[in-house]
Coordinates of C-alpha atoms in Angstrom, one line a residue:
X1 CA -33.8 52.9 -45.6
X2 CA -32.5 49.7 -45.6
X3 CA -35.2 46.8 -45.0
X4 CA -35.5 45.0 -42.0
X5 CA -35.5 41.1 -41.7
X6 CA -38.0 39.8 -39.1
X7 CA -36.1 37.9 -36.7
X8 CA -38.1 34.8 -35.2
X9 CA -38.3 34.9 -31.1
X10 CA -36.0 32.6 -29.1
X11 CA -37.4 29.4 -28.4
X12 CA -40.5 30.3 -31.1
X13 CA -41.3 28.0 -33.7
X14 CA -38.6 28.6 -36.3
X15 CA -36.0 28.2 -33.3
X16 CA -35.8 24.1 -34.0
X17 CA -32.6 23.7 -32.4
X18 CA -33.8 24.4 -29.1
X19 CA -33.6 21.6 -26.6
X20 CA -37.0 19.6 -26.4
X21 CA -38.3 20.6 -29.8
X22 CA -38.9 17.3 -31.3
X23 CA -40.6 16.3 -27.8
X24 CA -42.6 18.9 -28.0
X25 CA -43.6 17.9 -31.6
X26 CA -44.5 14.2 -30.6
X27 CA -48.0 13.4 -30.5
X28 CA -49.7 14.1 -26.9
X29 CA -50.5 10.2 -27.2
X30 CA -47.4 9.3 -27.0
X31 CA -45.8 11.3 -24.5
X32 CA -48.7 10.3 -22.5
X33 CA -47.7 6.5 -23.0
X34 CA -44.0 7.1 -22.5
X35 CA -44.4 9.0 -19.5
X36 CA -46.8 6.4 -18.1
X37 CA -44.2 3.5 -19.1
X38 CA -41.6 5.8 -17.2
X39 CA -43.6 6.4 -14.0
X40 CA -45.2 3.1 -13.5
X41 CA -43.0 0.8 -15.7
X42 CA -39.7 1.7 -14.7
X43 CA -40.3 0.3 -10.6
X44 CA -41.3 -3.0 -12.3
X45 CA -37.9 -3.2 -14.5
X46 CA -35.5 -2.5 -11.3
X47 CA -37.3 -5.2 -9.3
X48 CA -37.4 -7.7 -12.2
X49 CA -34.0 -9.3 -11.9
X50 CA -34.7 -10.3 -8.4
X51 CA -38.0 -12.3 -9.1
X52 CA -36.3 -13.3 -12.1
X53 CA -33.7 -14.9 -10.0
X54 CA -36.1 -15.9 -6.8
X55 CA -38.4 -17.9 -9.4
X56 CA -35.0 -19.9 -11.1
X57 CA -33.5 -20.9 -8.0
X58 CA -36.4 -20.8 -5.0
X59 CA -39.6 -20.9 -6.6
X60 CA -39.0 -23.5 -9.4
X61 CA -37.0 -26.3 -6.6
X62 CA -39.8 -25.6 -4.2
X63 CA -42.8 -26.6 -6.6
X64 CA -40.5 -29.3 -8.2
X65 CA -39.6 -30.6 -4.6
X66 CA -43.5 -30.8 -3.8
X67 CA -43.9 -32.5 -7.0
X68 CA -41.2 -35.1 -6.5
X69 CA -43.0 -35.7 -2.9
X70 CA -46.2 -37.2 -4.4
X71 CA -43.7 -40.2 -6.3
X72 CA -41.5 -42.8 -5.4
X73 CA -38.0 -41.7 -6.9
X74 CA -35.1 -43.2 -6.2
X75 CA -31.6 -41.2 -6.6
X76 CA -30.2 -44.1 -9.1
X77 CA -33.2 -42.8 -11.8
X78 CA -34.6 -39.8 -11.3
X79 CA -36.4 -39.6 -14.5
X80 CA -38.5 -42.4 -13.4
X81 CA -41.3 -41.8 -11.3
X82 CA -44.2 -43.7 -9.9
X83 CA -47.1 -42.0 -8.5
X84 CA -48.4 -42.6 -5.1
X85 CA -50.3 -39.5 -4.3
X86 CA -50.1 -38.6 -0.3
X87 CA -48.4 -42.0 0.4
X88 CA -45.3 -40.7 1.1
X89 CA -46.8 -38.2 3.9
X90 CA -48.9 -41.0 5.6
X91 CA -45.5 -43.1 5.7
X92 CA -43.9 -40.4 6.7
X93 CA -46.9 -39.7 9.6
X94 CA -46.1 -43.2 10.7
X95 CA -42.7 -43.2 11.2
X96 CA -41.3 -43.0 14.3
X97 CA -37.9 -41.7 13.2
X98 CA -39.9 -38.8 11.8
X99 CA -41.2 -37.7 15.3
X100 CA -38.1 -38.2 17.0
X101 CA -36.5 -36.0 14.7
X102 CA -38.9 -33.4 15.1
X103 CA -38.5 -33.7 19.1
X104 CA -34.6 -33.2 18.4
X105 CA -35.2 -30.2 16.6
X106 CA -37.3 -29.1 19.1
X107 CA -35.3 -29.4 21.8
X108 CA -32.0 -28.5 20.0
X109 CA -33.8 -25.3 19.0
X110 CA -35.3 -24.3 22.1
X111 CA -31.7 -25.0 24.4
X112 CA -29.5 -23.0 21.6
X113 CA -31.8 -20.2 20.3
X114 CA -32.9 -19.2 24.0
X115 CA -29.5 -19.0 25.7
X116 CA -27.6 -17.8 21.9
X117 CA -30.4 -14.8 21.8
X118 CA -30.3 -13.7 25.9
X119 CA -26.4 -14.0 25.6
X120 CA -26.2 -12.1 22.3
X121 CA -28.6 -9.2 23.8
X122 CA -26.6 -8.8 27.0
X123 CA -23.4 -8.7 24.6
X124 CA -24.6 -6.0 23.1
X125 CA -25.8 -4.6 25.8
X126 CA -22.2 -4.1 27.2
X127 CA -20.7 -3.0 23.8
X128 CA -23.3 0.1 23.4
X129 CA -21.2 1.5 26.3
X130 CA -18.3 3.9 25.5
X131 CA -15.0 1.8 26.2
X132 CA -11.7 1.5 25.2
X133 CA -10.8 -1.0 22.5
X134 CA -14.5 -1.3 21.2
X135 CA -13.7 -1.9 17.6
X136 CA -11.5 -4.9 18.7
X137 CA -14.4 -6.6 21.0
X138 CA -17.1 -6.0 17.9
X139 CA -14.5 -7.5 15.6
X140 CA -14.0 -10.6 18.0
X141 CA -17.7 -11.4 18.5
X142 CA -18.2 -11.6 14.7
X143 CA -15.1 -13.6 14.6
X144 CA -16.9 -17.2 15.4
X145 CA -19.4 -16.3 12.6
X146 CA -16.7 -16.2 10.0
X147 CA -15.2 -19.6 11.1
X148 CA -16.6 -22.5 8.8
X149 CA -19.7 -24.9 10.5
X150 CA -17.0 -27.9 10.0
X151 CA -13.8 -26.3 11.5
X152 CA -16.0 -25.4 14.4
X153 CA -17.9 -28.5 15.2
X154 CA -14.3 -30.5 14.4
X155 CA -12.7 -28.8 17.8
X156 CA -15.9 -28.7 19.5
X157 CA -16.2 -32.6 18.9
X158 CA -12.6 -32.7 20.3
X159 CA -13.4 -30.8 23.1
X160 CA -15.9 -33.3 24.2
X161 CA -14.1 -36.1 23.7
X162 CA -15.4 -38.9 26.0
X163 CA -11.8 -40.1 26.9
X164 CA -9.0 -37.4 26.2
X165 CA -11.6 -34.1 25.9
X166 CA -10.8 -30.9 28.0
X167 CA -14.5 -30.8 29.2
X168 CA -14.2 -34.0 31.0
X169 CA -10.9 -33.1 32.0
X170 CA -12.2 -29.8 33.7
X171 CA -15.3 -32.0 35.1
X172 CA -12.9 -34.3 36.7
X173 CA -11.3 -32.1 38.6
X174 CA -14.4 -31.4 40.2
X175 CA -14.9 -35.0 41.0
X176 CA -17.2 -36.0 37.9
X177 CA -16.9 -39.2 36.0
X178 CA -16.2 -38.6 32.0
X179 CA -19.5 -37.9 30.4
X180 CA -20.3 -39.9 27.2
X181 CA -21.4 -36.7 24.8
X182 CA -22.0 -38.7 21.9
X183 CA -24.0 -41.5 23.0
X184 CA -26.0 -39.8 25.4
X185 CA -28.9 -38.3 24.4
X186 CA -29.4 -34.9 26.1
X187 CA -25.4 -34.7 26.5
X188 CA -25.2 -35.1 22.7
X189 CA -27.9 -32.4 22.7
X190 CA -26.2 -29.9 25.0
X191 CA -22.7 -30.3 23.0
X192 CA -24.3 -29.6 19.9
X193 CA -26.6 -26.4 21.4
X194 CA -23.1 -25.6 22.6
X195 CA -21.3 -25.6 18.9
X196 CA -24.3 -23.2 17.5
X197 CA -24.1 -20.7 20.5
X198 CA -20.7 -19.6 20.3
X199 CA -21.3 -19.5 16.6
X200 CA -24.0 -17.4 16.4
X201 CA -24.3 -15.2 19.5
X202 CA -21.3 -12.4 18.1
X203 CA -23.6 -12.1 15.4
X204 CA -26.7 -11.7 16.9
X205 CA -25.2 -9.2 19.3
X206 CA -23.9 -7.2 16.3
X207 CA -27.5 -6.8 15.2
X208 CA -28.9 -5.8 18.5
X209 CA -25.9 -3.6 18.6
X210 CA -26.8 -1.6 15.2
X211 CA -30.3 -1.2 16.5
X212 CA -29.1 -0.1 19.9
X213 CA -27.1 2.6 18.6
X214 CA -30.2 3.7 16.5
X215 CA -32.3 4.1 20.0
X216 CA -32.4 8.3 20.7
X217 CA -30.2 9.5 23.4
X218 CA -32.8 11.4 24.6
X219 CA -35.1 8.6 25.9
X220 CA -31.9 7.3 28.4
X221 CA -31.5 11.2 29.8
X222 CA -35.3 11.1 30.6
X223 CA -35.2 8.0 32.4
X224 CA -31.7 8.7 33.9
X225 CA -33.9 12.2 35.1
X226 CA -36.6 9.9 36.2
X227 CA -34.4 8.0 38.7
X228 CA -34.5 4.8 36.2
X229 CA -31.1 2.8 36.9
X230 CA -29.1 1.0 34.3
X231 CA -31.3 -2.2 34.4
X232 CA -34.4 -0.4 34.1
X233 CA -33.5 1.8 31.0
X234 CA -32.2 -1.4 29.4
X235 CA -35.7 -3.1 30.4
X236 CA -37.8 0.3 29.7
X237 CA -35.5 1.6 26.9
X238 CA -33.5 -0.4 24.9
X239 CA -35.9 -3.4 24.9
X240 CA -38.7 -1.9 23.7
X241 CA -36.3 0.3 21.1
X242 CA -34.9 -2.8 19.6
X243 CA -38.3 -5.2 19.6
X244 CA -38.6 -5.3 15.5
X245 CA -34.9 -6.7 15.8
X246 CA -35.6 -9.3 18.4
X247 CA -38.4 -10.6 16.7
X248 CA -36.2 -10.5 13.3
X249 CA -33.5 -13.0 14.9
X250 CA -35.9 -14.9 16.2
X251 CA -37.0 -15.8 12.8
X252 CA -33.5 -16.3 12.1
X253 CA -33.0 -18.6 14.8
X254 CA -36.3 -20.6 14.0
X255 CA -35.3 -20.9 10.3
X256 CA -31.6 -21.9 11.6
X257 CA -32.8 -24.6 14.2
X258 CA -35.1 -26.1 11.4
X259 CA -32.3 -26.4 8.7
X260 CA -29.7 -27.7 11.5
X261 CA -27.1 -30.0 9.6
X262 CA -23.7 -29.5 9.6
X263 CA -23.0 -29.4 13.5
X264 CA -24.4 -33.0 14.5
X265 CA -23.3 -34.3 11.0
X266 CA -19.5 -33.7 12.0
X267 CA -20.0 -34.2 15.8
X268 CA -21.2 -38.1 14.8
X269 CA -17.6 -38.5 13.5
X270 CA -18.6 -41.2 10.6
X271 CA -21.6 -43.1 9.8
X272 CA -23.5 -42.1 13.3
X273 CA -23.0 -38.7 12.0
X274 CA -26.1 -39.7 9.6
X275 CA -28.3 -41.5 12.0
X276 CA -27.9 -38.8 14.8
X277 CA -26.0 -41.2 16.8
X278 CA -26.6 -45.1 17.4
X279 CA -30.4 -44.6 18.7
X280 CA -30.9 -41.5 16.6
X281 CA -30.4 -39.3 19.9
X282 CA -29.7 -36.3 18.0
X283 CA -31.1 -36.9 14.6
X284 CA -32.5 -33.4 13.4
X285 CA -35.2 -33.7 10.3
X286 CA -32.5 -32.1 8.3
X287 CA -30.4 -35.5 9.0
X288 CA -33.2 -37.3 8.2
X289 CA -33.9 -35.7 4.9
X290 CA -29.9 -36.3 4.1
X291 CA -30.5 -40.3 5.3
X292 CA -33.7 -40.8 3.3
X293 CA -32.4 -39.0 0.1
X294 CA -28.7 -40.1 -0.1
X295 CA -28.3 -42.9 2.0
X296 CA -31.4 -44.9 1.7
X297 CA -31.8 -43.4 -1.7
X298 CA -35.2 -42.5 -1.3
X299 CA -35.6 -39.4 -3.1
X300 CA -39.4 -39.1 -2.7
X301 CA -39.4 -39.5 1.0
X302 CA -36.6 -36.6 1.1
X303 CA -38.7 -34.2 -1.0
X304 CA -41.5 -35.3 1.8
X305 CA -39.2 -34.4 5.0
X306 CA -38.2 -31.1 2.9
X307 CA -41.6 -30.3 2.5
X308 CA -42.7 -31.2 6.0
X309 CA -39.9 -28.9 7.4
X310 CA -41.6 -26.2 5.0
X311 CA -44.8 -26.4 6.6
X312 CA -43.6 -26.6 10.0
X313 CA -41.8 -23.3 9.6
X314 CA -45.0 -21.6 8.4
X315 CA -47.1 -23.3 11.4
X316 CA -44.5 -21.7 13.8
X317 CA -44.9 -17.8 12.0
X318 CA -49.0 -18.4 12.0
X319 CA -49.0 -19.3 15.7
X320 CA -46.2 -16.2 16.5
X321 CA -48.4 -14.3 14.7
X322 CA -51.7 -14.9 16.1
X323 CA -50.2 -15.0 19.6
X324 CA -48.6 -11.0 18.7
X325 CA -52.0 -10.0 17.6
X326 CA -53.7 -11.4 21.1
X327 CA -51.1 -9.8 23.0
X328 CA -51.5 -6.4 20.9
X329 CA -55.2 -6.7 21.7
X330 CA -54.8 -7.5 25.4
X331 CA -52.7 -4.1 25.6
X332 CA -54.4 -1.9 23.7
X333 CA -57.7 -1.6 26.3
X334 CA -55.1 -1.2 29.1
X335 CA -53.4 1.4 27.4
X336 CA -56.2 3.4 26.8
X337 CA -58.0 2.8 30.1
X338 CA -54.6 3.9 31.8
X339 CA -54.3 7.0 29.6

């Protein structure tokens, strides 16, 4: 009889070429460590590039600006710093030009943000309907946002020109005298707000439109069955369905209003653009920062203005959160009682 040679079963200890044979032979502690690094360390590795870029271009400039605000620093000699502690903040608190800039920033923010978001909401509601050429109208709504702030501000400055502007020409047709938009405080702020509204309404409208298209159609059908009109459907279905997007656009608009710079600078047409007019009638915090740093060469005061702008934004967001929390607490008992 021929002797039979025992054959090792496939995948057994003798089959060293089987997949995973080397991993199976690794020590249990090493395998556990590799698994733990893979599960717990991989997410941090994926998000690490963002934090590196954020630390280099956002966090470090923020901290360095706060350090500069505690010193007297001139633009020509940035390496020479004189420690003054909070003297820059005290001087800014007592400066009437600072409070004038704060007031102008608030008024410009209100008269540009509120109409802008209301118009964007209405425009998005119209674009949400099925109609011919909807793609064209959506692209047309985004065109002002794609236009540079310099080109838009120059065109609107010509439109609001006192002697030869088209706006005064149209007002003259109705018997009104020419309005000096640049030297009149409220006229200048309305003109600047018009530029902001024209540039950002379409952008916010497309954000609202994207949120509206995510609202389930069943809600509209149910509201229509209950006899709700189009206006009632808009108030009871559309607005609650895109509430988070509305809050998001309010936050973006608040940040943009606080940092308003290009529109009033170009509207002033020269040296008056930096000071916000001859009497600072439309000088914003952004223009005040530029004036302190690059006209008066006081980088310490400019850094102080920058940090005050940041603190104002934080204050606005804290107040907004408190108001929303108070509103939710008030609506909570009402809903439970109604149920």
